[in-house]
mmCIF file of C-alpha atoms in Angstrom:
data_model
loop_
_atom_site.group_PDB
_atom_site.id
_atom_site.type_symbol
_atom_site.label_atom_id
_atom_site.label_comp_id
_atom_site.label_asym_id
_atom_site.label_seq_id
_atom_site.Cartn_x
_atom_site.Cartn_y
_atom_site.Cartn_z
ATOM 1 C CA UNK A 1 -48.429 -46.091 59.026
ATOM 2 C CA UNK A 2 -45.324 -46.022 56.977
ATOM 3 C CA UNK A 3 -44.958 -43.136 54.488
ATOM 4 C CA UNK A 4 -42.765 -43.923 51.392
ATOM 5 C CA UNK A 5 -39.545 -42.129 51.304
ATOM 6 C CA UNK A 6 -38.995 -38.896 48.974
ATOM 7 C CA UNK A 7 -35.750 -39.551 47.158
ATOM 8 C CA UNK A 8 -37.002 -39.207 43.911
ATOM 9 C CA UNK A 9 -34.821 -37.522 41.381
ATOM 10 C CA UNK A 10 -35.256 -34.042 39.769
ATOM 11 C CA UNK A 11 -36.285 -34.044 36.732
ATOM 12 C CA UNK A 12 -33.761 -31.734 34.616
ATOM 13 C CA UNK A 13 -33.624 -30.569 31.415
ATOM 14 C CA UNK A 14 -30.900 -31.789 29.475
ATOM 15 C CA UNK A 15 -29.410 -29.296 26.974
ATOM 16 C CA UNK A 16 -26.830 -30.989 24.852
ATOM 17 C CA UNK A 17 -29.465 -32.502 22.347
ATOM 18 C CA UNK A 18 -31.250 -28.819 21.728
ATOM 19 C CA UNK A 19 -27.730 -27.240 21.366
ATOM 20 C CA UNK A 20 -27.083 -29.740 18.972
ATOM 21 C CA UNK A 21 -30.563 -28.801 16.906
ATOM 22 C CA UNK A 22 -29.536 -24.854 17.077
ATOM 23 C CA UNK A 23 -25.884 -25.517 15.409
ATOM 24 C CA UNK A 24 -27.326 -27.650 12.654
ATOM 25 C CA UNK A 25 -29.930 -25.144 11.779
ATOM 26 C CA UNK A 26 -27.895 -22.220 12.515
ATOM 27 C CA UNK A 27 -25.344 -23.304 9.332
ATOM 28 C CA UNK A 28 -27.727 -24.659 7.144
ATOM 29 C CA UNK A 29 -29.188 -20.739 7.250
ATOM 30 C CA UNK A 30 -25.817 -19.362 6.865
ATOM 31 C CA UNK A 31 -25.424 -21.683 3.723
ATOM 32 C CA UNK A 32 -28.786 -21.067 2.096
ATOM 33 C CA UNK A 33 -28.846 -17.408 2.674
ATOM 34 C CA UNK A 34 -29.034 -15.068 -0.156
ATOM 35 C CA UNK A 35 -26.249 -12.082 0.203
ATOM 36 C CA UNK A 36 -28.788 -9.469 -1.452
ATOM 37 C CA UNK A 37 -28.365 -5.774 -1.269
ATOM 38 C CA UNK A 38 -31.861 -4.405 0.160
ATOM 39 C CA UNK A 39 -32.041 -0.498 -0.611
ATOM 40 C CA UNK A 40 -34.542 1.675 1.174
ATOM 41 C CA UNK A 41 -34.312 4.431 -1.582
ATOM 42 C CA UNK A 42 -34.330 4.073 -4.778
ATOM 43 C CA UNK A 43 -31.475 7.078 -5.766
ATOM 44 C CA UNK A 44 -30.782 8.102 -9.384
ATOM 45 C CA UNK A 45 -26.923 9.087 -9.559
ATOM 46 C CA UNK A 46 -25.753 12.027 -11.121
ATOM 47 C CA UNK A 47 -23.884 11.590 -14.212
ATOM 48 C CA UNK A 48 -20.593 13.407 -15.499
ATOM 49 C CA UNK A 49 -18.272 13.520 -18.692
ATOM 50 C CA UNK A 50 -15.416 11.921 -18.223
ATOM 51 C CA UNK A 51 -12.309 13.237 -18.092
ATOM 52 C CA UNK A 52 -9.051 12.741 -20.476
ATOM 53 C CA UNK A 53 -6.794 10.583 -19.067
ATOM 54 C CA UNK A 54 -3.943 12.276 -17.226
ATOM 55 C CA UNK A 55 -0.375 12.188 -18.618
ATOM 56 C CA UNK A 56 2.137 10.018 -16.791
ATOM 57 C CA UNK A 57 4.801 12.205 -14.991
ATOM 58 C CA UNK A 58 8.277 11.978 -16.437
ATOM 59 C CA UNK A 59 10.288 10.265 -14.057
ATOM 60 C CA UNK A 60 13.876 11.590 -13.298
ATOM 61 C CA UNK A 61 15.782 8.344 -11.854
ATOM 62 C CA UNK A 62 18.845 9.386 -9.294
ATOM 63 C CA UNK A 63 20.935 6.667 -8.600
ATOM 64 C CA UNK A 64 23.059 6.382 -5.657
ATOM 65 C CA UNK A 65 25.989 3.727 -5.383
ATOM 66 C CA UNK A 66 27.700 2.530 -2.323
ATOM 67 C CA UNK A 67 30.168 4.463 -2.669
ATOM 68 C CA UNK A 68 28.496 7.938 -2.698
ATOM 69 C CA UNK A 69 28.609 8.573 -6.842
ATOM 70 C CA UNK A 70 25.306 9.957 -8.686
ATOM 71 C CA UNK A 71 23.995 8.739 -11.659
ATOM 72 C CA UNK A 72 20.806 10.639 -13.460
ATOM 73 C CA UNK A 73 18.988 9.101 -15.701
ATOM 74 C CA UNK A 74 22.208 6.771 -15.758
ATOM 75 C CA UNK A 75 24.557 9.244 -16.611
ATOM 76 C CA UNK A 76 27.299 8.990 -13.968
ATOM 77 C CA UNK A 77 27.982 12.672 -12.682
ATOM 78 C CA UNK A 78 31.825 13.125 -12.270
ATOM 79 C CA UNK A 79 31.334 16.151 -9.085
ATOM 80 C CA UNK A 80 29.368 15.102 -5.877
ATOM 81 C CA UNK A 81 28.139 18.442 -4.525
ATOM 82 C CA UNK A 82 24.576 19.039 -3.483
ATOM 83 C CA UNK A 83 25.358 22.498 -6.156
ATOM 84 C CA UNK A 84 26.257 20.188 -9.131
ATOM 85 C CA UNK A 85 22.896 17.572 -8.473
ATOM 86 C CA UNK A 86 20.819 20.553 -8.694
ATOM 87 C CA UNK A 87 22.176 22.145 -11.919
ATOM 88 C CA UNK A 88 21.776 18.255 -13.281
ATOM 89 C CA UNK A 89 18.345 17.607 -12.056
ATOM 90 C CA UNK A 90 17.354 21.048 -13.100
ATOM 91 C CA UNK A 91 18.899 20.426 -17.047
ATOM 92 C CA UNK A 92 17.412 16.759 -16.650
ATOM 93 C CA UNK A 93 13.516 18.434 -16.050
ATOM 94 C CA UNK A 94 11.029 19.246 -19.022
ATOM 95 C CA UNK A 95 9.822 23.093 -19.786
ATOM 96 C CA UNK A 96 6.536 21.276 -18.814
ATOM 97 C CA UNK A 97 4.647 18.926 -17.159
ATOM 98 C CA UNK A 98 4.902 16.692 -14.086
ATOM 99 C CA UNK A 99 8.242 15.560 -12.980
ATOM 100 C CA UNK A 100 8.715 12.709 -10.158
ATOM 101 C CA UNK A 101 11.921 12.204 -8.808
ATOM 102 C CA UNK A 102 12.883 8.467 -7.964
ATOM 103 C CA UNK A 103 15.890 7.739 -5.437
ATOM 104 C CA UNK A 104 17.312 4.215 -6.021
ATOM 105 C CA UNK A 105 19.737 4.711 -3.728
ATOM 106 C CA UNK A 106 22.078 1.032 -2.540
ATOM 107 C CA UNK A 107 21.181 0.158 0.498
ATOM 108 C CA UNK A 108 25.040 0.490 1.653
ATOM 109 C CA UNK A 109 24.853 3.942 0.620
ATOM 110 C CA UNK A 110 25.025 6.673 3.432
ATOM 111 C CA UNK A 111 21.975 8.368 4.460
ATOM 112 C CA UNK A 112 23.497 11.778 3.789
ATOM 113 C CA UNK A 113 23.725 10.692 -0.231
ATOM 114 C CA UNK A 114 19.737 10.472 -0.053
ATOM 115 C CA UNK A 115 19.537 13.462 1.583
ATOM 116 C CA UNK A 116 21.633 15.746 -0.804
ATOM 117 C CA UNK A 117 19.966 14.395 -3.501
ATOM 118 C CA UNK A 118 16.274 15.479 -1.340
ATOM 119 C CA UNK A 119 17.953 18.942 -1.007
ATOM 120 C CA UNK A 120 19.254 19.257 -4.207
ATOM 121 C CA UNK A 121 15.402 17.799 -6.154
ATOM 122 C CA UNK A 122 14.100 21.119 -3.706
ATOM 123 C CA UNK A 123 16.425 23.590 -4.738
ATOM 124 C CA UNK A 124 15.463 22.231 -8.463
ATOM 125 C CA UNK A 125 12.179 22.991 -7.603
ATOM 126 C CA UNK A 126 10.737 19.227 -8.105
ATOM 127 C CA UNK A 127 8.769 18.273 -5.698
ATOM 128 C CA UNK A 128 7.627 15.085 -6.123
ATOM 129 C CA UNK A 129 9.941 12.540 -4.754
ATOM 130 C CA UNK A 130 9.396 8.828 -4.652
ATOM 131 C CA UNK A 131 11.920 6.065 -3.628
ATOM 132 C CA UNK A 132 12.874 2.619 -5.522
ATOM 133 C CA UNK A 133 12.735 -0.353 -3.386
ATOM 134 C CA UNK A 134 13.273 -3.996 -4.290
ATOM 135 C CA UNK A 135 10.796 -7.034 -2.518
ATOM 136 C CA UNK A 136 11.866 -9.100 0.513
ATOM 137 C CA UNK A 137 13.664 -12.044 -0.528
ATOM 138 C CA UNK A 138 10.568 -13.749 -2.432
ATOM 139 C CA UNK A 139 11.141 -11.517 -4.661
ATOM 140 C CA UNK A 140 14.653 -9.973 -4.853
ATOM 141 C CA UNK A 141 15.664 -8.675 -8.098
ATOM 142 C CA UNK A 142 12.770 -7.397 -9.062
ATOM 143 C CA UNK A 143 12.566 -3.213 -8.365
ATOM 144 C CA UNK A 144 8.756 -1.959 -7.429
ATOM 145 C CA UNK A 145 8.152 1.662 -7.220
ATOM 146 C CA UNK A 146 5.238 2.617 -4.980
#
């Protein structure tokens, strides 16, 4: 009696074609959904008056050249002295309100320019102190305060 051989093949399960199905279904729900906003509660929010606008500071522009010289509010000072920046910032602030102090300093100038002018804006009692930079060279020429 002769038995037939058992070299039959496995049956698998080939992937590939239900992969496929997933994908296409998966985008055609990320295309057709609906980007609601589902809230559990429904929340009544307080209410308030609103407030007057608030004034714009004054700004107080310090200039620093290459070459060490102050300007404030782009009057030149003729003396250099941390003394002589803070009697001028301290005639250049108001009786009142908000002062902000912007350094546009060139960027050859020393680092000990910007700081005299930091010591002097404390000793002047202004607090506040922002610095004037320019953009990267997309934009260069045009100043941008942050």
């Amino acid at each position: 009696m002769k038995f037939q051989s058992t070299n039959r093949d496995e049956p698998e399960i080939n992937l590939i074609p239900f992969i496929d199905i997933l994908l296409v279904v998966l985008i055609f729900l990320m295309l057709t959904t609906t980007y609601s906003k589902f809230t559990e509660l429904q929340v009544n929010l307080p209410t308030a008056d609103a407030q007057a606008p608030r004034d714009k500071p004054r700004e107080v522009v310090v200039s620093i050249s290459s070459d060490g010289r102050y300007a404030i509010d782009r009057q030149v000072l003729t003396e250099t002295g941390v003394e002589a920046l803070t009697r001028a910032l301290a005639a250049a602030k108001p009786g009142d309100g908000e002062v902000v102090v912007v350094i546009s300093a060139d960027a050859a100038a020393t680092h000990q320019s910007v700081i005299n002018v930091m010591d002097a804006a404390r000793r002047a009692q202004l607090v506040q102190i922002t610095f004037a930079t320019q953009q990267s060279s997309s934009g260069a020429g045009k100043g941008t305060r942050p």
